[in-house]
PDB file of N, CA, C and O in Angstrom:
ATOM      1  N   MET A   1       3.767   5.041 -58.315  1.00 46.00           N
ATOM      2  CA  MET A   1       5.174   4.907 -58.656  1.00 46.00           C
ATOM      3  C   MET A   1       5.282   4.646 -60.155  1.00 46.00           C
ATOM      4  O   MET A   1       4.584   3.817 -60.709  1.00 46.00           O
ATOM      5  N   THR A   2       6.154   5.375 -60.782  1.00 50.00           N
ATOM      6  CA  THR A   2       6.398   5.144 -62.197  1.00 50.00           C
ATOM      7  C   THR A   2       7.478   4.078 -62.326  1.00 50.00           C
ATOM      8  O   THR A   2       7.950   3.538 -61.338  1.00 50.00           O
ATOM      9  N   GLU A   3       7.889   3.792 -63.531  1.00 67.00           N
ATOM     10  CA  GLU A   3       8.810   2.683 -63.736  1.00 67.00           C
ATOM     11  C   GLU A   3      10.207   2.911 -63.178  1.00 67.00           C
ATOM     12  O   GLU A   3      10.824   1.993 -62.663  1.00 67.00           O
ATOM     13  N   ASP A   4      10.738   4.125 -63.258  1.00 82.00           N
ATOM     14  CA  ASP A   4      12.113   4.324 -62.803  1.00 82.00           C
ATOM     15  C   ASP A   4      12.274   5.410 -61.744  1.00 82.00           C
ATOM     16  O   ASP A   4      13.384   5.772 -61.393  1.00 82.00           O
ATOM     17  N   TYR A   5      11.178   5.932 -61.206  1.00 88.00           N
ATOM     18  CA  TYR A   5      11.264   6.886 -60.107  1.00 88.00           C
ATOM     19  C   TYR A   5       9.939   6.929 -59.356  1.00 88.00           C
ATOM     20  O   TYR A   5       8.913   6.476 -59.854  1.00 88.00           O
ATOM     21  N   LEU A   6       9.973   7.449 -58.128  1.00 88.00           N
ATOM     22  CA  LEU A   6       8.784   7.566 -57.289  1.00 88.00           C
ATOM     23  C   LEU A   6       8.223   8.968 -57.446  1.00 88.00           C
ATOM     24  O   LEU A   6       8.966   9.949 -57.406  1.00 88.00           O
ATOM     25  N   GLN A   7       6.916   9.066 -57.609  1.00 89.00           N
ATOM     26  CA  GLN A   7       6.267  10.353 -57.764  1.00 89.00           C
ATOM     27  C   GLN A   7       5.203  10.486 -56.678  1.00 89.00           C
ATOM     28  O   GLN A   7       4.338   9.620 -56.536  1.00 89.00           O
ATOM     29  N   ILE A   8       5.295  11.579 -55.893  1.00 88.00           N
ATOM     30  CA  ILE A   8       4.336  11.835 -54.820  1.00 88.00           C
ATOM     31  C   ILE A   8       3.527  13.070 -55.201  1.00 88.00           C
ATOM     32  O   ILE A   8       4.097  14.124 -55.481  1.00 88.00           O
ATOM     33  N   PHE A   9       2.210  12.934 -55.187  1.00 89.00           N
ATOM     34  CA  PHE A   9       1.303  14.033 -55.503  1.00 89.00           C
ATOM     35  C   PHE A   9       0.731  14.583 -54.203  1.00 89.00           C
ATOM     36  O   PHE A   9       0.255  13.833 -53.361  1.00 89.00           O
ATOM     37  N   PHE A  10       0.778  15.907 -54.046  1.00 88.00           N
ATOM     38  CA  PHE A  10       0.285  16.570 -52.849  1.00 88.00           C
ATOM     39  C   PHE A  10      -1.016  17.298 -53.136  1.00 88.00           C
ATOM     40  O   PHE A  10      -1.262  17.715 -54.276  1.00 88.00           O
ATOM     41  N   ALA A  11      -1.822  17.475 -52.085  1.00 85.00           N
ATOM     42  CA  ALA A  11      -3.012  18.314 -52.204  1.00 85.00           C
ATOM     43  C   ALA A  11      -2.541  19.686 -52.658  1.00 85.00           C
ATOM     44  O   ALA A  11      -1.495  20.165 -52.224  1.00 85.00           O
ATOM     45  N   GLY A  12      -3.255  20.308 -53.543  1.00 87.00           N
ATOM     46  CA  GLY A  12      -2.855  21.608 -54.061  1.00 87.00           C
ATOM     47  C   GLY A  12      -2.041  21.517 -55.333  1.00 87.00           C
ATOM     48  O   GLY A  12      -1.681  22.526 -55.919  1.00 87.00           O
ATOM     49  N   GLY A  13      -1.688  20.301 -55.773  1.00 91.00           N
ATOM     50  CA  GLY A  13      -1.047  20.122 -57.064  1.00 91.00           C
ATOM     51  C   GLY A  13       0.468  19.986 -57.076  1.00 91.00           C
ATOM     52  O   GLY A  13       1.039  19.743 -58.126  1.00 91.00           O
ATOM     53  N   ALA A  14       1.151  20.141 -55.957  1.00 94.00           N
ATOM     54  CA  ALA A  14       2.607  19.979 -55.942  1.00 94.00           C
ATOM     55  C   ALA A  14       2.968  18.517 -56.188  1.00 94.00           C
ATOM     56  O   ALA A  14       2.201  17.608 -55.851  1.00 94.00           O
ATOM     57  N   ILE A  15       4.150  18.296 -56.783  1.00 95.00           N
ATOM     58  CA  ILE A  15       4.628  16.952 -57.088  1.00 95.00           C
ATOM     59  C   ILE A  15       6.088  16.848 -56.653  1.00 95.00           C
ATOM     60  O   ILE A  15       6.894  17.733 -56.937  1.00 95.00           O
ATOM     61  N   LEU A  16       6.420  15.749 -55.976  1.00 93.00           N
ATOM     62  CA  LEU A  16       7.799  15.443 -55.617  1.00 93.00           C
ATOM     63  C   LEU A  16       8.223  14.213 -56.405  1.00 93.00           C
ATOM     64  O   LEU A  16       7.611  13.148 -56.268  1.00 93.00           O
ATOM     65  N   ASN A  17       9.229  14.363 -57.252  1.00 94.00           N
ATOM     66  CA  ASN A  17       9.800  13.252 -58.006  1.00 94.00           C
ATOM     67  C   ASN A  17      11.065  12.807 -57.297  1.00 94.00           C
ATOM     68  O   ASN A  17      11.967  13.616 -57.057  1.00 94.00           O
ATOM     69  N   ILE A  18      11.161  11.522 -56.948  1.00 94.00           N
ATOM     70  CA  ILE A  18      12.320  10.963 -56.269  1.00 94.00           C
ATOM     71  C   ILE A  18      13.016  10.031 -57.250  1.00 94.00           C
ATOM     72  O   ILE A  18      12.464   8.997 -57.631  1.00 94.00           O
ATOM     73  N   PHE A  19      14.234  10.403 -57.661  1.00 95.00           N
ATOM     74  CA  PHE A  19      14.977   9.647 -58.663  1.00 95.00           C
ATOM     75  C   PHE A  19      15.974   8.677 -58.037  1.00 95.00           C
ATOM     76  O   PHE A  19      16.319   7.671 -58.639  1.00 95.00           O
ATOM     77  N   ASN A  20      16.484   8.990 -56.850  1.00 96.00           N
ATOM     78  CA  ASN A  20      17.495   8.152 -56.205  1.00 96.00           C
ATOM     79  C   ASN A  20      16.872   6.872 -55.652  1.00 96.00           C
ATOM     80  O   ASN A  20      15.651   6.792 -55.453  1.00 96.00           O
ATOM     81  N   ALA A  21      17.746   5.917 -55.344  1.00 95.00           N
ATOM     82  CA  ALA A  21      17.293   4.711 -54.658  1.00 95.00           C
ATOM     83  C   ALA A  21      16.625   5.125 -53.350  1.00 95.00           C
ATOM     84  O   ALA A  21      17.072   6.052 -52.681  1.00 95.00           O
ATOM     85  N   HIS A  22      15.530   4.458 -53.007  1.00 92.00           N
ATOM     86  CA  HIS A  22      14.772   4.826 -51.821  1.00 92.00           C
ATOM     87  C   HIS A  22      14.156   3.575 -51.187  1.00 92.00           C
ATOM     88  O   HIS A  22      14.006   2.544 -51.830  1.00 92.00           O
ATOM     89  N   THR A  23      13.804   3.725 -49.920  1.00 89.00           N
ATOM     90  CA  THR A  23      13.155   2.663 -49.165  1.00 89.00           C
ATOM     91  C   THR A  23      11.874   3.222 -48.579  1.00 89.00           C
ATOM     92  O   THR A  23      11.879   4.321 -48.025  1.00 89.00           O
ATOM     93  N   ILE A  24      10.794   2.459 -48.709  1.00 87.00           N
ATOM     94  CA  ILE A  24       9.501   2.875 -48.155  1.00 87.00           C
ATOM     95  C   ILE A  24       9.141   1.935 -47.019  1.00 87.00           C
ATOM     96  O   ILE A  24       9.088   0.720 -47.202  1.00 87.00           O
ATOM     97  N   THR A  25       8.919   2.504 -45.836  1.00 86.00           N
ATOM     98  CA  THR A  25       8.387   1.760 -44.703  1.00 86.00           C
ATOM     99  C   THR A  25       6.927   2.163 -44.611  1.00 86.00           C
ATOM    100  O   THR A  25       6.626   3.329 -44.328  1.00 86.00           O
ATOM    101  N   GLN A  26       6.057   1.247 -44.896  1.00 73.00           N
ATOM    102  CA  GLN A  26       4.657   1.591 -45.046  1.00 73.00           C
ATOM    103  C   GLN A  26       3.920   1.710 -43.727  1.00 73.00           C
ATOM    104  O   GLN A  26       4.233   1.022 -42.771  1.00 73.00           O
ATOM    105  N   GLY A  27       2.940   2.591 -43.752  1.00 62.00           N
ATOM    106  CA  GLY A  27       2.004   2.702 -42.652  1.00 62.00           C
ATOM    107  C   GLY A  27       0.836   1.782 -42.957  1.00 62.00           C
ATOM    108  O   GLY A  27       1.023   0.679 -43.458  1.00 62.00           O
ATOM    109  N   ARG A  28      -0.358   2.249 -42.756  1.00 60.00           N
ATOM    110  CA  ARG A  28      -1.535   1.414 -42.977  1.00 60.00           C
ATOM    111  C   ARG A  28      -1.969   1.359 -44.434  1.00 60.00           C
ATOM    112  O   ARG A  28      -2.665   0.450 -44.839  1.00 60.00           O
ATOM    113  N   ASP A  29      -1.611   2.359 -45.228  1.00 58.00           N
ATOM    114  CA  ASP A  29      -2.027   2.439 -46.636  1.00 58.00           C
ATOM    115  C   ASP A  29      -0.792   2.377 -47.513  1.00 58.00           C
ATOM    116  O   ASP A  29       0.056   3.259 -47.447  1.00 58.00           O
ATOM    117  N   PRO A  30      -0.661   1.354 -48.352  1.00 60.00           N
ATOM    118  CA  PRO A  30       0.564   1.238 -49.155  1.00 60.00           C
ATOM    119  C   PRO A  30       0.781   2.384 -50.135  1.00 60.00           C
ATOM    120  O   PRO A  30       1.891   2.607 -50.586  1.00 60.00           O
ATOM    121  N   GLU A  31      -0.255   3.158 -50.445  1.00 66.00           N
ATOM    122  CA  GLU A  31      -0.090   4.302 -51.350  1.00 66.00           C
ATOM    123  C   GLU A  31      -0.021   5.620 -50.596  1.00 66.00           C
ATOM    124  O   GLU A  31       0.069   6.673 -51.198  1.00 66.00           O
ATOM    125  N   PHE A  32      -0.085   5.603 -49.276  1.00 70.00           N
ATOM    126  CA  PHE A  32      -0.045   6.797 -48.433  1.00 70.00           C
ATOM    127  C   PHE A  32      -1.152   7.797 -48.769  1.00 70.00           C
ATOM    128  O   PHE A  32      -1.001   8.990 -48.546  1.00 70.00           O
ATOM    129  N   ALA A  33      -2.269   7.330 -49.317  1.00 75.00           N
ATOM    130  CA  ALA A  33      -3.384   8.226 -49.636  1.00 75.00           C
ATOM    131  C   ALA A  33      -3.888   8.888 -48.357  1.00 75.00           C
ATOM    132  O   ALA A  33      -4.172   8.226 -47.370  1.00 75.00           O
ATOM    133  N   GLY A  34      -3.959  10.210 -48.361  1.00 79.00           N
ATOM    134  CA  GLY A  34      -4.422  10.961 -47.210  1.00 79.00           C
ATOM    135  C   GLY A  34      -3.372  11.196 -46.138  1.00 79.00           C
ATOM    136  O   GLY A  34      -3.658  11.804 -45.116  1.00 79.00           O
ATOM    137  N   TYR A  35      -2.163  10.720 -46.342  1.00 84.00           N
ATOM    138  CA  TYR A  35      -1.092  10.912 -45.366  1.00 84.00           C
ATOM    139  C   TYR A  35      -0.502  12.311 -45.496  1.00 84.00           C
ATOM    140  O   TYR A  35      -0.663  12.973 -46.513  1.00 84.00           O
ATOM    141  N   GLU A  36       0.190  12.733 -44.450  1.00 86.00           N
ATOM    142  CA  GLU A  36       0.913  14.008 -44.461  1.00 86.00           C
ATOM    143  C   GLU A  36       2.380  13.749 -44.189  1.00 86.00           C
ATOM    144  O   GLU A  36       2.724  12.867 -43.403  1.00 86.00           O
ATOM    145  N   ILE A  37       3.232  14.528 -44.832  1.00 89.00           N
ATOM    146  CA  ILE A  37       4.640  14.522 -44.464  1.00 89.00           C
ATOM    147  C   ILE A  37       4.757  15.444 -43.266  1.00 89.00           C
ATOM    148  O   ILE A  37       4.445  16.627 -43.350  1.00 89.00           O
ATOM    149  N   THR A  38       5.164  14.893 -42.146  1.00 92.00           N
ATOM    150  CA  THR A  38       5.209  15.666 -40.905  1.00 92.00           C
ATOM    151  C   THR A  38       6.599  16.182 -40.581  1.00 92.00           C
ATOM    152  O   THR A  38       6.740  17.112 -39.791  1.00 92.00           O
ATOM    153  N   ALA A  39       7.626  15.575 -41.175  1.00 94.00           N
ATOM    154  CA  ALA A  39       8.994  16.025 -40.918  1.00 94.00           C
ATOM    155  C   ALA A  39       9.896  15.514 -42.025  1.00 94.00           C
ATOM    156  O   ALA A  39       9.614  14.492 -42.655  1.00 94.00           O
ATOM    157  N   ALA A  40      10.949  16.259 -42.269  1.00 94.00           N
ATOM    158  CA  ALA A  40      11.980  15.846 -43.217  1.00 94.00           C
ATOM    159  C   ALA A  40      13.317  15.992 -42.505  1.00 94.00           C
ATOM    160  O   ALA A  40      13.589  17.022 -41.888  1.00 94.00           O
ATOM    161  N   GLN A  41      14.103  14.933 -42.570  1.00 95.00           N
ATOM    162  CA  GLN A  41      15.424  14.944 -41.936  1.00 95.00           C
ATOM    163  C   GLN A  41      16.461  14.652 -43.008  1.00 95.00           C
ATOM    164  O   GLN A  41      16.235  13.804 -43.867  1.00 95.00           O
ATOM    165  N   GLU A  42      17.570  15.378 -42.966  1.00 93.00           N
ATOM    166  CA  GLU A  42      18.615  15.185 -43.970  1.00 93.00           C
ATOM    167  C   GLU A  42      19.977  15.122 -43.300  1.00 93.00           C
ATOM    168  O   GLU A  42      20.267  15.901 -42.403  1.00 93.00           O
ATOM    169  N   ASP A  43      20.776  14.167 -43.727  1.00 94.00           N
ATOM    170  CA  ASP A  43      22.181  14.129 -43.346  1.00 94.00           C
ATOM    171  C   ASP A  43      22.969  13.759 -44.598  1.00 94.00           C
ATOM    172  O   ASP A  43      22.400  13.708 -45.691  1.00 94.00           O
ATOM    173  N   LYS A  44      24.240  13.509 -44.477  1.00 92.00           N
ATOM    174  CA  LYS A  44      25.061  13.256 -45.660  1.00 92.00           C
ATOM    175  C   LYS A  44      24.709  11.942 -46.358  1.00 92.00           C
ATOM    176  O   LYS A  44      25.040  11.758 -47.524  1.00 92.00           O
ATOM    177  N   ASN A  45      24.027  11.026 -45.673  1.00 95.00           N
ATOM    178  CA  ASN A  45      23.717   9.716 -46.239  1.00 95.00           C
ATOM    179  C   ASN A  45      22.311   9.588 -46.821  1.00 95.00           C
ATOM    180  O   ASN A  45      22.091   8.764 -47.706  1.00 95.00           O
ATOM    181  N   ALA A  46      21.341  10.363 -46.294  1.00 96.00           N
ATOM    182  CA  ALA A  46      19.956  10.161 -46.712  1.00 96.00           C
ATOM    183  C   ALA A  46      19.066  11.334 -46.330  1.00 96.00           C
ATOM    184  O   ALA A  46      19.377  12.101 -45.423  1.00 96.00           O
ATOM    185  N   ILE A  47      17.940  11.412 -47.015  1.00 95.00           N
ATOM    186  CA  ILE A  47      16.829  12.284 -46.642  1.00 95.00           C
ATOM    187  C   ILE A  47      15.713  11.350 -46.205  1.00 95.00           C
ATOM    188  O   ILE A  47      15.389  10.384 -46.899  1.00 95.00           O
ATOM    189  N   THR A  48      15.114  11.622 -45.048  1.00 95.00           N
ATOM    190  CA  THR A  48      14.021  10.803 -44.545  1.00 95.00           C
ATOM    191  C   THR A  48      12.775  11.663 -44.429  1.00 95.00           C
ATOM    192  O   THR A  48      12.806  12.721 -43.801  1.00 95.00           O
ATOM    193  N   LEU A  49      11.689  11.227 -45.057  1.00 93.00           N
ATOM    194  CA  LEU A  49      10.400  11.888 -44.968  1.00 93.00           C
ATOM    195  C   LEU A  49       9.525  11.069 -44.029  1.00 93.00           C
ATOM    196  O   LEU A  49       9.226   9.901 -44.306  1.00 93.00           O
ATOM    197  N   LEU A  50       9.132  11.651 -42.899  1.00 92.00           N
ATOM    198  CA  LEU A  50       8.281  10.975 -41.926  1.00 92.00           C
ATOM    199  C   LEU A  50       6.829  11.289 -42.236  1.00 92.00           C
ATOM    200  O   LEU A  50       6.479  12.436 -42.534  1.00 92.00           O
ATOM    201  N   MET A  51       5.987  10.267 -42.159  1.00 89.00           N
ATOM    202  CA  MET A  51       4.587  10.387 -42.554  1.00 89.00           C
ATOM    203  C   MET A  51       3.673  10.242 -41.343  1.00 89.00           C
ATOM    204  O   MET A  51       4.002   9.550 -40.382  1.00 89.00           O
ATOM    205  N   SER A  52       2.498  10.867 -41.427  1.00 87.00           N
ATOM    206  CA  SER A  52       1.462  10.687 -40.421  1.00 87.00           C
ATOM    207  C   SER A  52       0.226  10.158 -41.140  1.00 87.00           C
ATOM    208  O   SER A  52      -0.134  10.682 -42.196  1.00 87.00           O
ATOM    209  N   PRO A  53      -0.372   9.082 -40.671  1.00 83.00           N
ATOM    210  CA  PRO A  53      -0.278   8.489 -39.353  1.00 83.00           C
ATOM    211  C   PRO A  53       0.805   7.435 -39.171  1.00 83.00           C
ATOM    212  O   PRO A  53       0.863   6.791 -38.121  1.00 83.00           O
ATOM    213  N   GLY A  54       1.691   7.227 -40.094  1.00 83.00           N
ATOM    214  CA  GLY A  54       2.784   6.274 -39.902  1.00 83.00           C
ATOM    215  C   GLY A  54       3.495   5.980 -41.207  1.00 83.00           C
ATOM    216  O   GLY A  54       2.934   6.153 -42.279  1.00 83.00           O
ATOM    217  N   GLY A  55       4.719   5.549 -41.112  1.00 85.00           N
ATOM    218  CA  GLY A  55       5.502   5.213 -42.288  1.00 85.00           C
ATOM    219  C   GLY A  55       6.537   6.281 -42.586  1.00 85.00           C
ATOM    220  O   GLY A  55       6.513   7.378 -42.031  1.00 85.00           O
ATOM    221  N   LYS A  56       7.471   5.914 -43.462  1.00 89.00           N
ATOM    222  CA  LYS A  56       8.498   6.871 -43.864  1.00 89.00           C
ATOM    223  C   LYS A  56       9.073   6.461 -45.217  1.00 89.00           C
ATOM    224  O   LYS A  56       8.962   5.320 -45.647  1.00 89.00           O
ATOM    225  N   ILE A  57       9.675   7.443 -45.868  1.00 91.00           N
ATOM    226  CA  ILE A  57      10.384   7.225 -47.119  1.00 91.00           C
ATOM    227  C   ILE A  57      11.807   7.712 -46.895  1.00 91.00           C
ATOM    228  O   ILE A  57      12.015   8.851 -46.482  1.00 91.00           O
ATOM    229  N   GLN A  58      12.770   6.845 -47.142  1.00 94.00           N
ATOM    230  CA  GLN A  58      14.177   7.218 -46.991  1.00 94.00           C
ATOM    231  C   GLN A  58      14.827   7.229 -48.368  1.00 94.00           C
ATOM    232  O   GLN A  58      14.771   6.236 -49.097  1.00 94.00           O
ATOM    233  N   ILE A  59      15.419   8.382 -48.733  1.00 95.00           N
ATOM    234  CA  ILE A  59      16.049   8.580 -50.033  1.00 95.00           C
ATOM    235  C   ILE A  59      17.554   8.604 -49.838  1.00 95.00           C
ATOM    236  O   ILE A  59      18.081   9.467 -49.124  1.00 95.00           O
ATOM    237  N   GLY A  60      18.252   7.674 -50.460  1.00 96.00           N
ATOM    238  CA  GLY A  60      19.695   7.572 -50.319  1.00 96.00           C
ATOM    239  C   GLY A  60      20.428   8.697 -51.033  1.00 96.00           C
ATOM    240  O   GLY A  60      20.033   9.125 -52.117  1.00 96.00           O
ATOM    241  N   LEU A  61      21.512   9.184 -50.428  1.00 95.00           N
ATOM    242  CA  LEU A  61      22.323  10.252 -51.008  1.00 95.00           C
ATOM    243  C   LEU A  61      23.764   9.819 -51.274  1.00 95.00           C
ATOM    244  O   LEU A  61      24.619  10.651 -51.555  1.00 95.00           O
ATOM    245  N   GLN A  62      24.036   8.525 -51.175  1.00 95.00           N
ATOM    246  CA  GLN A  62      25.363   8.007 -51.488  1.00 95.00           C
ATOM    247  C   GLN A  62      25.533   7.979 -53.012  1.00 95.00           C
ATOM    248  O   GLN A  62      24.546   7.919 -53.751  1.00 95.00           O
ATOM    249  N   ASN A  63      26.755   8.028 -53.489  1.00 94.00           N
ATOM    250  CA  ASN A  63      26.998   7.991 -54.938  1.00 94.00           C
ATOM    251  C   ASN A  63      26.284   6.830 -55.604  1.00 94.00           C
ATOM    252  O   ASN A  63      25.734   6.966 -56.706  1.00 94.00           O
ATOM    253  N   SER A  64      26.253   5.672 -54.954  1.00 96.00           N
ATOM    254  CA  SER A  64      25.620   4.489 -55.533  1.00 96.00           C
ATOM    255  C   SER A  64      24.094   4.589 -55.600  1.00 96.00           C
ATOM    256  O   SER A  64      23.444   3.808 -56.292  1.00 96.00           O
ATOM    257  N   ASP A  65      23.483   5.570 -54.896  1.00 96.00           N
ATOM    258  CA  ASP A  65      22.027   5.742 -54.897  1.00 96.00           C
ATOM    259  C   ASP A  65      21.520   6.544 -56.088  1.00 96.00           C
ATOM    260  O   ASP A  65      20.338   6.505 -56.407  1.00 96.00           O
ATOM    261  N   TYR A  66      22.409   7.276 -56.748  1.00 95.00           N
ATOM    262  CA  TYR A  66      21.989   8.149 -57.849  1.00 95.00           C
ATOM    263  C   TYR A  66      21.748   7.348 -59.123  1.00 95.00           C
ATOM    264  O   TYR A  66      22.534   6.491 -59.486  1.00 95.00           O
ATOM    265  N   GLN A  67      20.632   7.666 -59.788  1.00 91.00           N
ATOM    266  CA  GLN A  67      20.307   7.061 -61.063  1.00 91.00           C
ATOM    267  C   GLN A  67      20.339   8.105 -62.182  1.00 91.00           C
ATOM    268  O   GLN A  67      20.047   7.818 -63.321  1.00 91.00           O
ATOM    269  N   GLY A  68      20.654   9.328 -61.819  1.00 89.00           N
ATOM    270  CA  GLY A  68      20.718  10.449 -62.748  1.00 89.00           C
ATOM    271  C   GLY A  68      21.423  11.600 -62.065  1.00 89.00           C
ATOM    272  O   GLY A  68      22.021  11.435 -61.001  1.00 89.00           O
ATOM    273  N   PRO A  69      21.335  12.810 -62.631  1.00 92.00           N
ATOM    274  CA  PRO A  69      22.088  13.940 -62.086  1.00 92.00           C
ATOM    275  C   PRO A  69      21.533  14.521 -60.783  1.00 92.00           C
ATOM    276  O   PRO A  69      22.251  15.186 -60.054  1.00 92.00           O
ATOM    277  N   GLU A  70      20.248  14.284 -60.469  1.00 93.00           N
ATOM    278  CA  GLU A  70      19.705  14.835 -59.240  1.00 93.00           C
ATOM    279  C   GLU A  70      18.973  13.760 -58.439  1.00 93.00           C
ATOM    280  O   GLU A  70      18.529  12.756 -58.972  1.00 93.00           O
ATOM    281  N   ALA A  71      18.878  14.014 -57.118  1.00 94.00           N
ATOM    282  CA  ALA A  71      18.220  13.073 -56.212  1.00 94.00           C
ATOM    283  C   ALA A  71      16.704  13.211 -56.275  1.00 94.00           C
ATOM    284  O   ALA A  71      15.974  12.228 -56.357  1.00 94.00           O
ATOM    285  N   MET A  72      16.222  14.477 -56.210  1.00 95.00           N
ATOM    286  CA  MET A  72      14.783  14.742 -56.189  1.00 95.00           C
ATOM    287  C   MET A  72      14.488  16.074 -56.867  1.00 95.00           C
ATOM    288  O   MET A  72      15.358  16.934 -56.976  1.00 95.00           O
ATOM    289  N   MET A  73      13.210  16.231 -57.242  1.00 96.00           N
ATOM    290  CA  MET A  73      12.743  17.477 -57.844  1.00 96.00           C
ATOM    291  C   MET A  73      11.341  17.759 -57.297  1.00 96.00           C
ATOM    292  O   MET A  73      10.469  16.890 -57.333  1.00 96.00           O
ATOM    293  N   PHE A  74      11.137  18.992 -56.765  1.00 96.00           N
ATOM    294  CA  PHE A  74       9.845  19.405 -56.216  1.00 96.00           C
ATOM    295  C   PHE A  74       9.243  20.452 -57.137  1.00 96.00           C
ATOM    296  O   PHE A  74       9.855  21.504 -57.367  1.00 96.00           O
ATOM    297  N   LEU A  75       8.059  20.164 -57.653  1.00 96.00           N
ATOM    298  CA  LEU A  75       7.389  21.038 -58.622  1.00 96.00           C
ATOM    299  C   LEU A  75       6.131  21.639 -58.008  1.00 96.00           C
ATOM    300  O   LEU A  75       5.298  20.920 -57.447  1.00 96.00           O
ATOM    301  N   ARG A  76       5.994  22.975 -58.137  1.00 95.00           N
ATOM    302  CA  ARG A  76       4.808  23.691 -57.663  1.00 95.00           C
ATOM    303  C   ARG A  76       4.397  24.682 -58.726  1.00 95.00           C
ATOM    304  O   ARG A  76       5.241  25.437 -59.223  1.00 95.00           O
ATOM    305  N   LYS A  77       3.134  24.709 -59.072  1.00 93.00           N
ATOM    306  CA  LYS A  77       2.646  25.608 -60.110  1.00 93.00           C
ATOM    307  C   LYS A  77       2.914  27.062 -59.723  1.00 93.00           C
ATOM    308  O   LYS A  77       2.612  27.498 -58.623  1.00 93.00           O
ATOM    309  N   GLY A  78       3.547  27.786 -60.651  1.00 94.00           N
ATOM    310  CA  GLY A  78       3.815  29.193 -60.448  1.00 94.00           C
ATOM    311  C   GLY A  78       4.986  29.508 -59.529  1.00 94.00           C
ATOM    312  O   GLY A  78       5.205  30.669 -59.191  1.00 94.00           O
ATOM    313  N   LYS A  79       5.723  28.497 -59.111  1.00 95.00           N
ATOM    314  CA  LYS A  79       6.866  28.712 -58.214  1.00 95.00           C
ATOM    315  C   LYS A  79       8.088  28.026 -58.812  1.00 95.00           C
ATOM    316  O   LYS A  79       7.974  27.104 -59.611  1.00 95.00           O
ATOM    317  N   PRO A  80       9.281  28.460 -58.405  1.00 97.00           N
ATOM    318  CA  PRO A  80      10.507  27.826 -58.934  1.00 97.00           C
ATOM    319  C   PRO A  80      10.589  26.346 -58.547  1.00 97.00           C
ATOM    320  O   PRO A  80      10.154  25.941 -57.470  1.00 97.00           O
ATOM    321  N   THR A  81      11.153  25.559 -59.435  1.00 96.00           N
ATOM    322  CA  THR A  81      11.398  24.146 -59.167  1.00 96.00           C
ATOM    323  C   THR A  81      12.551  24.037 -58.176  1.00 96.00           C
ATOM    324  O   THR A  81      13.545  24.752 -58.285  1.00 96.00           O
ATOM    325  N   ILE A  82      12.417  23.139 -57.208  1.00 95.00           N
ATOM    326  CA  ILE A  82      13.487  22.893 -56.238  1.00 95.00           C
ATOM    327  C   ILE A  82      14.124  21.555 -56.590  1.00 95.00           C
ATOM    328  O   ILE A  82      13.418  20.551 -56.732  1.00 95.00           O
ATOM    329  N   ILE A  83      15.442  21.554 -56.721  1.00 95.00           N
ATOM    330  CA  ILE A  83      16.177  20.339 -57.098  1.00 95.00           C
ATOM    331  C   ILE A  83      17.206  20.029 -56.026  1.00 95.00           C
ATOM    332  O   ILE A  83      17.962  20.907 -55.609  1.00 95.00           O
ATOM    333  N   TRP A  84      17.207  18.771 -55.573  1.00 89.00           N
ATOM    334  CA  TRP A  84      18.244  18.294 -54.659  1.00 89.00           C
ATOM    335  C   TRP A  84      19.326  17.650 -55.504  1.00 89.00           C
ATOM    336  O   TRP A  84      19.065  16.647 -56.162  1.00 89.00           O
ATOM    337  N   PRO A  85      20.525  18.221 -55.480  1.00 83.00           N
ATOM    338  CA  PRO A  85      21.598  17.672 -56.324  1.00 83.00           C
ATOM    339  C   PRO A  85      22.179  16.389 -55.747  1.00 83.00           C
ATOM    340  O   PRO A  85      21.936  16.024 -54.658  1.00 83.00           O
TER     341      PRO A  85
END
């Protein structure tokens, strides 16, 4: 985690930057090393990333959760950047 946002590094080099307020429910490893994102759920209030073997990250989508112009940014080498507004 950096000072003002959460950064998740994936096998293969992809990076997910989470700028909005978020809550982490930890599994067995506080850094989620070796974990997989098994599902992503989105509604008008939040995006929830479910982890295996346990834990989740919930990213708030309410106006008060934003710390900048976008909620998240997904970066992959050689592919377009995906931004959640």
